[in-house]
Coordinates of C-alpha atoms in Angstrom, one line a residue:
Chain A
M1 CA -27.3 16.9 43.0
T2 CA -28.2 19.2 45.5
M3 CA -31.2 17.2 46.8
I4 CA -28.8 14.0 47.9
L5 CA -26.0 16.1 48.5
A6 CA -25.4 19.0 50.6
D7 CA -22.8 21.6 49.7
A8 CA -20.0 20.9 52.0
D9 CA -20.1 17.7 50.4
I10 CA -20.6 19.0 46.9
Q11 CA -17.7 21.4 47.4
S12 CA -15.4 18.7 48.8
I13 CA -16.2 16.1 45.4
W14 CA -15.2 19.5 43.4
L15 CA -12.0 19.8 45.1
T16 CA -11.3 16.3 44.5
V17 CA -12.3 16.2 40.9
R18 CA -9.9 19.7 40.4
L19 CA -6.9 17.9 42.3
A20 CA -6.9 14.9 40.5
S21 CA -7.3 16.8 37.2
V22 CA -4.4 18.9 37.8
V23 CA -2.6 15.7 39.3
T24 CA -3.4 13.6 36.4
V25 CA -2.0 16.6 33.7
A26 CA 1.2 17.4 35.9
L27 CA 1.9 13.7 35.8
L28 CA 1.4 13.4 32.6
I29 CA 4.4 16.0 31.7
L30 CA 6.4 14.6 34.6
G31 CA 6.0 11.0 34.2
T32 CA 6.1 10.2 30.6
P33 CA 10.0 11.4 30.3
I34 CA 10.6 9.4 33.6
A35 CA 8.2 6.5 31.8
W36 CA 10.3 7.0 28.1
W37 CA 13.6 6.3 30.3
L38 CA 13.0 3.6 32.2
A39 CA 12.1 1.7 29.1
R40 CA 14.8 2.4 27.0
T41 CA 18.0 3.2 29.3
R42 CA 20.7 0.6 29.6
S43 CA 22.2 2.3 32.7
R44 CA 22.4 0.5 36.4
L45 CA 20.4 3.3 37.5
K46 CA 16.9 1.7 35.9
G47 CA 16.3 -0.3 38.7
V48 CA 17.1 2.3 41.6
L49 CA 14.5 4.6 39.5
G50 CA 12.3 2.0 39.3
A51 CA 12.3 1.1 42.8
V52 CA 11.7 4.6 43.8
V53 CA 8.9 5.4 41.6
A54 CA 7.1 1.9 42.8
L55 CA 7.7 3.2 46.5
P56 CA 4.1 4.4 46.8
L57 CA 2.3 1.0 45.9
V58 CA 4.0 -0.8 48.9
L59 CA 4.9 2.4 51.4
P60 CA 1.7 3.3 54.1
P61 CA 0.5 6.5 52.5
S62 CA 1.2 7.9 56.3
V63 CA 4.4 7.2 56.3
L64 CA 4.9 8.8 52.4
G65 CA 2.9 11.9 53.8
F66 CA 5.0 12.2 57.2
Y67 CA 8.2 12.0 54.9
L68 CA 6.4 14.5 52.5
L69 CA 5.4 17.0 55.7
L70 CA 9.0 16.9 56.9
A71 CA 10.5 17.9 53.6
M72 CA 7.9 20.8 53.3
G73 CA 7.9 22.2 56.5
P74 CA 9.9 25.0 57.3
D75 CA 13.1 23.8 58.1
G76 CA 13.2 20.5 55.1
P77 CA 14.5 21.3 51.9
V78 CA 11.5 21.9 49.7
G79 CA 10.1 24.3 52.8
Q80 CA 13.3 26.3 52.5
L81 CA 13.3 26.4 48.7
T82 CA 9.5 27.1 48.2
R83 CA 10.5 30.0 50.5
V84 CA 13.3 31.4 48.8
L85 CA 11.2 31.1 45.8
G86 CA 8.5 33.1 47.2
I87 CA 5.8 30.5 46.9
G88 CA 5.7 30.1 50.7
A89 CA 4.6 27.2 52.3
L90 CA 3.0 24.2 51.1
P91 CA 1.5 22.1 53.8
F92 CA -2.1 22.4 54.5
T93 CA -2.6 24.3 51.2
F94 CA -3.7 22.7 47.6
R95 CA -0.5 23.5 46.2
G96 CA 1.1 21.4 48.6
L97 CA -1.8 18.6 47.9
V98 CA -0.8 18.7 44.2
V99 CA 2.6 17.9 45.3
A100 CA 2.2 15.2 47.6
S101 CA -0.4 13.7 45.2
I102 CA 1.8 13.8 42.5
F103 CA 4.3 11.8 44.6
Y104 CA 1.4 9.2 45.5
S105 CA 0.3 8.3 42.2
L106 CA 3.2 8.5 40.5
P107 CA 3.8 4.5 39.9
F108 CA -0.1 4.9 38.3
M109 CA 1.1 7.0 35.7
V110 CA 4.6 5.5 35.2
Q111 CA 4.4 2.1 35.2
P112 CA 1.4 1.9 32.4
L113 CA 3.3 4.5 30.2
Q114 CA 6.5 2.8 30.6
N115 CA 5.2 -0.9 29.5
A116 CA 3.2 0.9 26.9
F117 CA 6.7 2.1 25.8
E118 CA 8.5 -1.1 26.0
S119 CA 5.6 -3.2 24.5
I120 CA 6.0 -0.9 21.2
G121 CA 10.1 -2.4 21.0
E122 CA 13.0 -0.4 18.9
R123 CA 12.1 -1.1 15.6
P124 CA 9.4 0.8 14.5
L125 CA 12.1 3.8 16.3
E126 CA 14.9 2.5 13.7
V127 CA 12.6 2.8 11.1
A128 CA 11.6 6.3 11.8
A129 CA 15.5 7.0 12.1
T130 CA 16.4 5.6 8.6
L131 CA 13.5 7.7 7.0
G132 CA 15.0 10.8 8.2
A133 CA 12.9 11.4 11.8
S134 CA 15.2 12.8 14.5
P135 CA 15.1 11.0 17.9
L136 CA 12.5 13.8 19.5
D137 CA 10.7 13.8 15.9
A138 CA 10.2 9.8 15.7
F139 CA 9.0 9.8 19.8
F140 CA 6.4 12.5 18.6
T141 CA 5.4 10.7 15.6
V142 CA 5.4 7.3 16.6
A143 CA 6.3 6.5 20.0
L144 CA 3.8 8.7 21.4
P145 CA 1.0 7.6 18.8
L146 CA 1.7 4.2 19.2
A147 CA 1.4 4.1 23.3
R148 CA -1.8 6.1 23.1
P149 CA -3.8 3.1 24.9
G150 CA -1.0 3.2 28.1
F151 CA -1.8 6.8 28.0
L152 CA -5.3 6.7 28.3
T153 CA -4.7 4.2 30.7
A154 CA -2.4 5.4 33.0
S155 CA -4.6 9.0 32.9
I156 CA -7.4 6.6 34.3
L157 CA -5.5 5.0 36.6
T158 CA -3.6 8.0 38.1
F159 CA -6.9 10.4 38.4
A160 CA -9.1 7.2 40.1
H161 CA -6.4 6.8 42.4
T162 CA -6.1 10.2 43.5
V163 CA -9.5 10.8 43.8
G164 CA -9.4 7.9 46.4
E165 CA -6.6 8.9 48.4
F166 CA -7.2 9.8 52.3
G167 CA -3.9 8.8 54.7
V168 CA -1.8 11.5 52.4
V169 CA -4.4 14.0 52.2
L170 CA -4.5 13.9 55.9
M171 CA -1.2 14.3 56.8
I172 CA -0.2 16.9 54.3
G173 CA -3.5 18.8 53.7
G174 CA -5.4 18.5 57.2
N175 CA -9.0 19.1 56.8
I176 CA -9.4 22.8 55.3
P177 CA -12.8 22.9 53.7
G178 CA -12.5 24.0 50.4
V179 CA -8.7 23.6 50.3
S180 CA -8.2 20.0 51.3
R181 CA -11.2 18.4 52.6
V182 CA -11.5 16.1 49.5
A183 CA -14.4 13.5 49.2
S184 CA -12.5 10.9 51.1
V185 CA -11.6 13.0 54.2
Q186 CA -15.4 14.4 53.9
I187 CA -17.2 10.7 54.5
Y188 CA -14.6 10.0 57.2
D189 CA -15.8 13.2 59.0
H190 CA -19.3 12.0 58.2
V191 CA -18.9 8.9 60.0
E192 CA -16.8 10.7 62.8
A193 CA -19.9 12.9 63.6
L194 CA -21.9 9.7 63.4
E195 CA -23.8 11.4 60.0
Y196 CA -24.3 8.0 58.3
A197 CA -26.9 9.2 55.8
Q198 CA -24.4 11.8 54.4
A199 CA -21.6 8.9 54.7
H200 CA -23.9 6.8 52.7
R201 CA -24.5 9.2 50.0
M202 CA -21.4 10.1 49.5
A203 CA -19.6 6.5 49.5
A204 CA -22.4 5.7 47.1
V205 CA -21.0 8.3 44.9
M206 CA -17.4 7.2 45.1
L207 CA -18.3 3.6 45.1
I208 CA -20.6 4.3 41.6
F209 CA -17.4 6.5 40.0
S210 CA -14.8 4.1 41.2
F211 CA -16.8 0.9 39.4
I212 CA -17.3 3.4 36.4
V213 CA -14.0 4.0 36.0
L214 CA -12.2 0.3 36.4
L215 CA -15.5 -0.7 33.9
A216 CA -14.3 1.9 31.3
L217 CA -10.8 0.1 31.4
Y218 CA -12.1 -3.2 30.9
V219 CA -14.3 -3.2 28.6
W220 CA -13.5 -0.6 26.6
R221 CA -10.0 -1.2 25.5
P222 CA -8.4 1.9 24.0
G223 CA -6.2 -0.6 22.5
T224 CA -8.3 -1.9 19.8
M225 CA -9.4 1.3 19.1
K226 CA -8.9 2.2 15.4
T227 CA -6.0 4.3 14.7
T228 CA -5.7 6.3 11.3
R229 CA -4.5 9.5 12.8
K230 CA -2.5 11.8 10.1
D231 CA 1.0 12.1 10.5
Chain B
M1 CA 27.8 4.1 -5.2
K2 CA 31.4 3.4 -4.2
L3 CA 31.0 2.0 -0.6
S4 CA 34.2 1.1 1.9
L5 CA 34.0 -0.2 4.9
N6 CA 36.6 -1.6 7.5
V7 CA 34.6 -2.6 10.8
R8 CA 34.9 -4.9 14.0
K9 CA 31.8 -5.3 16.1
S10 CA 31.7 -7.8 19.0
F11 CA 29.0 -9.1 21.3
A12 CA 28.9 -11.8 23.9
D13 CA 29.1 -14.9 21.7
F14 CA 29.8 -13.2 18.2
T15 CA 32.2 -11.5 16.4
L16 CA 32.1 -9.4 12.9
S17 CA 35.2 -8.4 11.1
A18 CA 34.9 -7.0 7.5
G19 CA 36.9 -4.7 5.1
F20 CA 35.8 -4.1 1.6
T21 CA 35.4 -1.6 -1.2
V22 CA 32.7 -2.6 -3.6
D23 CA 31.5 -0.2 -6.3
G24 CA 28.0 -1.1 -7.9
D25 CA 24.5 -0.2 -8.0
R26 CA 23.2 -3.7 -7.4
V27 CA 25.2 -5.5 -4.2
G28 CA 24.3 -8.5 -2.4
V29 CA 25.3 -9.5 0.7
F30 CA 24.8 -13.6 0.7
G31 CA 25.4 -15.7 4.0
V32 CA 23.3 -18.3 6.2
S33 CA 21.7 -16.9 9.6
G34 CA 24.2 -15.9 11.9
S35 CA 26.8 -15.0 9.1
G36 CA 26.4 -11.8 10.5
K37 CA 24.6 -10.1 7.5
S38 CA 22.1 -8.0 9.5
T39 CA 24.7 -6.7 12.0
L40 CA 26.5 -5.2 8.9
V41 CA 23.7 -3.8 7.5
S42 CA 22.8 -2.4 10.7
M43 CA 25.7 -0.5 11.4
L44 CA 25.7 0.7 7.6
A45 CA 22.3 2.5 8.8
G46 CA 23.4 3.9 11.9
L47 CA 21.7 1.7 14.0
L48 CA 24.5 0.0 15.4
E49 CA 28.1 1.5 16.5
P50 CA 31.1 -0.6 15.4
D51 CA 33.8 -1.2 18.2
S52 CA 36.5 0.1 15.5
G53 CA 36.7 1.0 11.9
E54 CA 35.5 3.1 9.1
I55 CA 32.6 3.4 7.0
V56 CA 32.7 5.6 3.9
L57 CA 30.0 6.2 1.2
D58 CA 30.6 7.8 -2.0
G59 CA 33.7 9.8 -0.2
E60 CA 31.5 10.8 2.9
C61 CA 32.6 9.3 5.6
L62 CA 30.0 7.9 8.1
F63 CA 31.7 6.5 11.0
S64 CA 35.4 6.7 11.9
S65 CA 36.7 5.4 15.3
A66 CA 39.8 7.1 14.8
A67 CA 38.3 10.3 14.1
G68 CA 35.7 10.1 16.0
I69 CA 32.8 10.8 13.5
N70 CA 29.4 8.7 13.8
L71 CA 26.5 10.2 11.8
R72 CA 23.1 9.7 13.2
P73 CA 21.0 7.1 11.4
E74 CA 18.5 10.6 10.1
Q75 CA 21.6 11.9 9.3
R76 CA 23.0 9.3 6.7
R77 CA 20.3 9.2 3.8
I78 CA 20.5 5.4 4.0
A79 CA 16.9 4.0 3.9
M80 CA 16.2 0.2 5.0
V81 CA 13.6 -2.3 3.9
F82 CA 13.5 -4.9 7.0
Q83 CA 12.4 -8.5 6.8
Q84 CA 8.6 -7.1 8.4
H85 CA 7.3 -4.9 6.6
C86 CA 7.4 -2.5 9.9
L87 CA 4.7 0.3 8.5
F88 CA 3.3 2.3 11.0
P89 CA 0.1 1.2 12.2
H90 CA -1.3 4.4 13.2
L91 CA -0.7 6.2 9.9
N92 CA -3.0 5.1 6.5
V93 CA -1.1 4.0 3.5
R94 CA -0.4 7.5 2.0
N95 CA 0.7 9.0 5.3
N96 CA 3.3 6.0 5.6
L97 CA 4.7 6.5 2.3
L98 CA 4.7 10.2 2.7
Y99 CA 6.6 9.6 6.6
G100 CA 10.6 10.0 4.7
F101 CA 9.6 12.3 1.9
R102 CA 8.3 14.9 4.3
R103 CA 11.4 14.6 6.5
C104 CA 13.6 14.9 3.0
P105 CA 15.7 18.1 2.2
A106 CA 13.6 19.5 -0.5
E107 CA 17.3 19.2 -3.0
Y108 CA 17.6 15.7 -2.8
R109 CA 13.6 15.1 -4.0
T110 CA 13.8 13.5 -6.9
I111 CA 11.1 10.7 -6.8
D112 CA 8.2 12.4 -6.7
F113 CA 4.7 10.5 -4.8
D114 CA 2.8 10.1 -8.2
T115 CA 5.5 8.6 -10.1
L116 CA 6.2 6.0 -7.2
T117 CA 2.6 5.0 -6.7
G118 CA 2.1 4.4 -10.8
V119 CA 5.1 2.2 -10.7
L120 CA 4.2 0.1 -7.2
K121 CA 0.6 0.3 -8.3
L122 CA -0.2 1.3 -5.1
D123 CA -3.1 4.0 -6.4
G124 CA -6.0 2.6 -5.2
L125 CA -4.5 1.6 -1.3
L126 CA -3.7 5.1 -0.5
E127 CA -6.4 6.0 2.0
R128 CA -6.6 2.1 3.4
S129 CA -5.3 1.7 6.7
V130 CA -1.8 -0.6 6.7
T131 CA -3.7 -3.2 9.2
N132 CA -5.8 -4.1 6.2
L133 CA -3.5 -5.1 3.7
S134 CA -2.6 -8.1 2.4
G135 CA 1.3 -9.3 3.3
G136 CA 2.6 -8.4 -0.6
E137 CA 0.8 -5.0 -0.3
K138 CA 2.5 -4.5 2.9
Q139 CA 6.0 -5.1 1.2
R140 CA 5.1 -2.7 -1.6
V141 CA 4.0 -0.1 0.8
A142 CA 7.3 -0.7 2.9
L143 CA 9.5 -0.4 -0.4
G144 CA 7.7 2.4 -1.2
R145 CA 8.3 4.8 1.8
A146 CA 11.8 3.5 1.8
I147 CA 12.0 4.5 -2.0
L148 CA 10.5 8.2 -1.2
A149 CA 12.7 9.1 1.1
N150 CA 14.9 9.8 -1.5
P151 CA 18.1 7.5 -0.1
R152 CA 21.2 7.8 -1.2
L153 CA 21.7 4.0 -0.5
L154 CA 19.0 1.8 -0.1
L155 CA 19.4 -1.6 2.1
M156 CA 16.9 -4.6 1.8
D157 CA 17.4 -6.8 4.9
E158 CA 16.1 -10.1 3.7
P159 CA 12.5 -8.4 2.3
L160 CA 11.5 -11.2 0.8
S161 CA 12.2 -14.2 3.7
A162 CA 8.7 -13.2 5.8
L163 CA 6.6 -13.6 2.7
D164 CA 5.3 -17.5 0.9
D165 CA 7.4 -18.5 -2.6
S166 CA 4.9 -17.5 -4.8
L167 CA 4.6 -14.1 -3.4
R168 CA 8.5 -13.6 -3.4
F169 CA 8.6 -13.6 -7.2
Q170 CA 5.7 -11.2 -7.5
I171 CA 7.7 -8.6 -5.6
I172 CA 10.9 -8.9 -6.9
P173 CA 10.2 -7.5 -10.5
Y174 CA 9.4 -4.2 -7.9
L175 CA 12.4 -4.4 -5.8
R176 CA 14.1 -4.4 -9.1
S177 CA 12.8 -1.1 -9.6
V178 CA 14.7 0.9 -7.1
S179 CA 17.9 0.5 -9.5
E180 CA 15.9 0.5 -12.7
Q181 CA 13.4 2.9 -12.4
F182 CA 14.3 4.8 -9.3
G183 CA 18.0 4.8 -10.2
I184 CA 18.9 4.4 -6.3
P185 CA 21.7 1.9 -5.7
Y186 CA 21.2 -1.2 -3.0
L187 CA 22.6 -3.7 -1.3
F188 CA 20.1 -6.3 -0.8
I189 CA 20.8 -9.1 1.8
S190 CA 19.7 -12.5 1.6
H191 CA 20.5 -16.5 2.1
S192 CA 18.8 -17.4 -1.3
L193 CA 20.8 -18.0 -4.3
V194 CA 18.0 -17.3 -6.9
E195 CA 17.3 -14.2 -4.9
M196 CA 21.2 -12.9 -5.6
R197 CA 20.8 -13.4 -9.6
L198 CA 18.1 -12.0 -9.9
M199 CA 18.3 -8.9 -7.5
T200 CA 22.3 -8.6 -7.8
D201 CA 25.2 -8.1 -9.9
S202 CA 27.8 -8.9 -7.4
A203 CA 27.9 -10.3 -4.0
L204 CA 30.1 -10.3 -0.7
V205 CA 29.9 -13.4 1.1
F206 CA 30.0 -13.6 4.6
E207 CA 30.6 -16.8 6.6
K208 CA 30.6 -16.7 10.9
G209 CA 31.1 -13.1 10.9
T210 CA 34.0 -12.7 8.0
L211 CA 34.4 -11.9 4.9
T212 CA 35.2 -14.7 2.5
G213 CA 34.6 -13.6 -0.7
Q214 CA 33.9 -11.0 -3.6
V215 CA 31.9 -12.7 -6.6
S216 CA 29.7 -12.2 -9.1
S217 CA 26.2 -13.5 -8.5
E218 CA 26.6 -16.0 -11.3
Q219 CA 30.0 -17.3 -9.6
L220 CA 28.3 -17.3 -6.5
A221 CA 25.7 -19.6 -7.7
R222 CA 28.0 -22.0 -9.8
D223 CA 30.2 -22.0 -6.9
R224 CA 27.6 -23.4 -4.3
M225 CA 26.0 -25.3 -7.0
G226 CA 27.4 -28.8 -5.7
Q227 CA 26.4 -28.4 -1.7
S228 CA 23.0 -26.6 -2.7
Q229 CA 20.1 -29.3 -2.4
A230 CA 18.5 -26.9 -5.0
G231 CA 21.6 -26.9 -7.6
Y232 CA 22.0 -24.3 -9.5
I233 CA 18.6 -22.8 -10.7
N234 CA 18.3 -22.1 -14.5
L235 CA 16.1 -19.0 -14.7
L236 CA 14.3 -19.1 -18.4
K237 CA 12.6 -16.4 -20.0
L238 CA 9.8 -17.6 -22.0
G239 CA 7.6 -16.6 -24.6
S240 CA 3.6 -16.7 -24.6
P241 CA 2.3 -20.1 -24.5
T242 CA 0.3 -22.0 -26.6
A243 CA -1.7 -25.3 -25.6
I244 CA -0.4 -28.9 -27.4
S245 CA -2.3 -32.5 -25.7
G246 CA -2.8 -31.4 -22.2
M247 CA 0.6 -29.5 -21.8
S248 CA 1.7 -25.9 -22.3
A249 CA 4.3 -25.2 -25.5
Y250 CA 6.4 -22.2 -24.3
P251 CA 8.9 -20.3 -26.9
W252 CA 12.3 -20.3 -25.6
G253 CA 14.8 -18.6 -27.8
A254 CA 14.7 -20.7 -30.9
S255 CA 13.4 -23.7 -29.3
R256 CA 10.4 -24.8 -27.7
L257 CA 9.7 -26.1 -24.3
L258 CA 6.8 -28.5 -23.2
L259 CA 5.9 -28.0 -19.7
S260 CA 3.0 -29.4 -17.7
A261 CA 2.4 -26.4 -15.6
G262 CA -1.1 -24.8 -16.9
T263 CA -1.1 -21.6 -18.8
E264 CA -3.8 -19.5 -16.8
R265 CA -1.3 -17.7 -15.3
E266 CA 0.6 -14.7 -16.6
T267 CA 4.3 -15.0 -16.7
S268 CA 7.8 -15.0 -18.5
M269 CA 9.9 -16.5 -16.5
A270 CA 10.2 -20.2 -15.3
E271 CA 12.9 -21.9 -12.7
L272 CA 14.7 -25.2 -13.6
S273 CA 17.1 -27.3 -11.3
S274 CA 20.4 -28.1 -12.5
K275 CA 19.3 -31.3 -11.2
D276 CA 16.4 -32.0 -13.1
I277 CA 18.1 -32.1 -16.9
I278 CA 19.6 -35.5 -18.0
L279 CA 22.6 -35.9 -20.6
F280 CA 22.7 -37.8 -23.8
K281 CA 25.9 -38.4 -25.6
Q282 CA 23.7 -39.7 -28.8
H283 CA 20.3 -38.6 -29.5
P284 CA 17.9 -41.2 -27.5
E285 CA 15.7 -42.9 -29.8
A286 CA 12.5 -42.7 -27.4
I287 CA 12.2 -41.5 -23.9
S288 CA 9.7 -40.3 -21.5
A289 CA 10.9 -36.7 -20.7
R290 CA 8.9 -34.2 -23.1
N291 CA 11.9 -32.2 -23.9
L292 CA 15.2 -33.0 -25.7
L293 CA 17.2 -30.5 -26.5
E294 CA 20.2 -30.3 -28.6
C295 CA 23.1 -28.7 -27.0
T296 CA 26.5 -27.5 -27.5
V297 CA 29.2 -27.7 -24.4
R298 CA 30.4 -24.3 -23.6
S299 CA 32.3 -25.5 -20.5
L300 CA 32.7 -27.4 -17.7
F301 CA 33.3 -26.4 -13.8
C302 CA 33.6 -28.1 -10.5
S303 CA 31.5 -27.4 -7.5
G304 CA 32.2 -29.8 -4.4
R305 CA 31.7 -33.2 -5.8
K306 CA 29.6 -32.2 -8.8
T307 CA 31.0 -31.3 -12.2
G308 CA 28.5 -28.2 -13.8
V309 CA 27.8 -28.4 -17.5
E310 CA 27.5 -25.4 -19.2
L311 CA 25.2 -25.8 -22.4
E312 CA 24.4 -23.7 -25.2
C313 CA 20.8 -24.7 -26.4
A314 CA 19.0 -22.7 -29.1
G315 CA 20.9 -19.5 -28.2
N316 CA 20.4 -20.1 -24.4
T317 CA 22.4 -21.1 -21.8
L318 CA 21.6 -23.8 -19.3
I319 CA 23.5 -25.4 -16.5
A320 CA 23.3 -28.8 -16.3
E321 CA 25.1 -31.3 -13.1
V322 CA 26.7 -34.4 -12.9
V323 CA 29.3 -36.2 -11.0
Q324 CA 32.4 -36.7 -12.6
D325 CA 32.1 -40.5 -13.6
A326 CA 29.5 -39.0 -16.0
V327 CA 31.5 -36.4 -17.5
D328 CA 33.9 -39.4 -18.0
E329 CA 31.9 -41.6 -19.6
L330 CA 29.8 -39.5 -21.7
G331 CA 33.0 -37.8 -23.1
I332 CA 32.1 -34.2 -22.2
T333 CA 34.5 -31.4 -23.3
P334 CA 33.9 -27.8 -24.7
G335 CA 32.3 -27.9 -27.8
S336 CA 31.1 -31.2 -27.8
T337 CA 27.5 -31.8 -29.0
I338 CA 25.1 -33.2 -26.3
Y339 CA 21.2 -34.0 -25.7
A340 CA 19.8 -32.6 -22.8
A341 CA 16.7 -34.5 -21.4
I342 CA 13.8 -32.4 -19.2
K343 CA 10.6 -33.5 -17.6
A344 CA 7.7 -31.1 -18.6
S345 CA 7.1 -31.1 -14.9
A346 CA 11.2 -30.4 -13.8
F347 CA 9.7 -26.4 -14.8
R348 CA 8.1 -24.2 -12.0
L349 CA 6.5 -21.0 -13.5
L350 CA 7.6 -18.0 -11.6
P351 CA 4.7 -15.4 -11.3
G352 CA 4.8 -11.7 -12.4

């Protein structure tokens, strides 16, 4: 790899992978209850929350980034909260980038999970309840295992989408090597500096990565896996 | 099991309103689809909350709108067998069976795993994936899973309706074992009169969301004979057959019946519709039907436009149906002797 890519390139790729991993794990924890609620509720707020979750799909990343920057700024509500908590300012830090990416990739985690939970239906959970399982017990022993293909799809999509983000990163993180200069920003820098050879190599890495991810998603269907996991 | 229930539940286009007290271990809930049977059992299991009313099982209040009580399904110890088997596809047979058992408090665990798998003949399937089982095997696993939860009441919501005819009768002995071998009282929901008679002693009859009757299953079948296309289904216990001139001769009480059905299947039961019995006032000299039984008329009963004739033949009971004109013409009265002719092909052997 070092033969092909410069150290700065590798640093940006490593940062990207680290960011995407942290965001995927964080969204698994945050997105699962949201998806579960959306899949099961009959509340009128379902439509509102569903629309909020889907916003990043249609919003220009710069718009999302702009509002997040304001919110995280010293006068913004998030900024004031983080100052009180002693975390410090979030913009132009890796932490800020994680927070912004969580919002940006939210629908890619929540929507596949919501679909997976909805497709399970009520019946398996009702059966579990009549067999003595509490709602939480039934969630972990029935709903989660049955939604496993949805979790795989959601994780892959979230990871890949975070790897590909650009606009939000520039707005929130800027372009600081090792902190916020992710692969997509690095490619942009190469092009700006007319370093087309380096840009080509980085772009090829990104292209191959994206293709492999999608290939995995389309060819290796998690739903058809043999599932005989122990209770 | 003593169950007192008085509930009301309204939907956009349907209201269920029922009040009854039932005492017994093999109780049926009978009605056509859409009569409210499944709504009733869902409320009993705690899966559906009544709008108002009270449900008391063996002295314990499960639901009371007045007292603000609504036990969660997992607190009721009422297990359920559904129309579809609803097995957990991510667990193998053993872990499906143990799902409820592991969640049952130790003091209630009276039925153990090995006894259950023996009775339900599941020993050879335990490590299999449930996706690789036949329809009958899946329903047996679902039944075993519910029994092993050691419930105080088992609800069976049309557990045979998803199975084909021959399979239904293979499963019935296993369903009966719930009460006979494991001592668990059950509520059996069905729209089949034959299943009601085989599975229950008494039945609650529902029509359009209202309880219209509470009768013995036998009485229910007689009441419905006149309007049922299949008539009243006589269930005959038969002995071991012998082959006679291309047919099978089955001992039946002190008599013998000739059936055109083959002897290759192990069986002890046959169905015979009340419509397939022809009555003669005197001994006909020669008829094509291969079975002619001398019977005594025990009683007569009306069912719709038909009259049911309860016959005593060779120590057994048979129900035949005729129109009122025939009763008058033949002079059928209780105590009179009459001849019943049955074609050898009229019987249907039940497997198992």
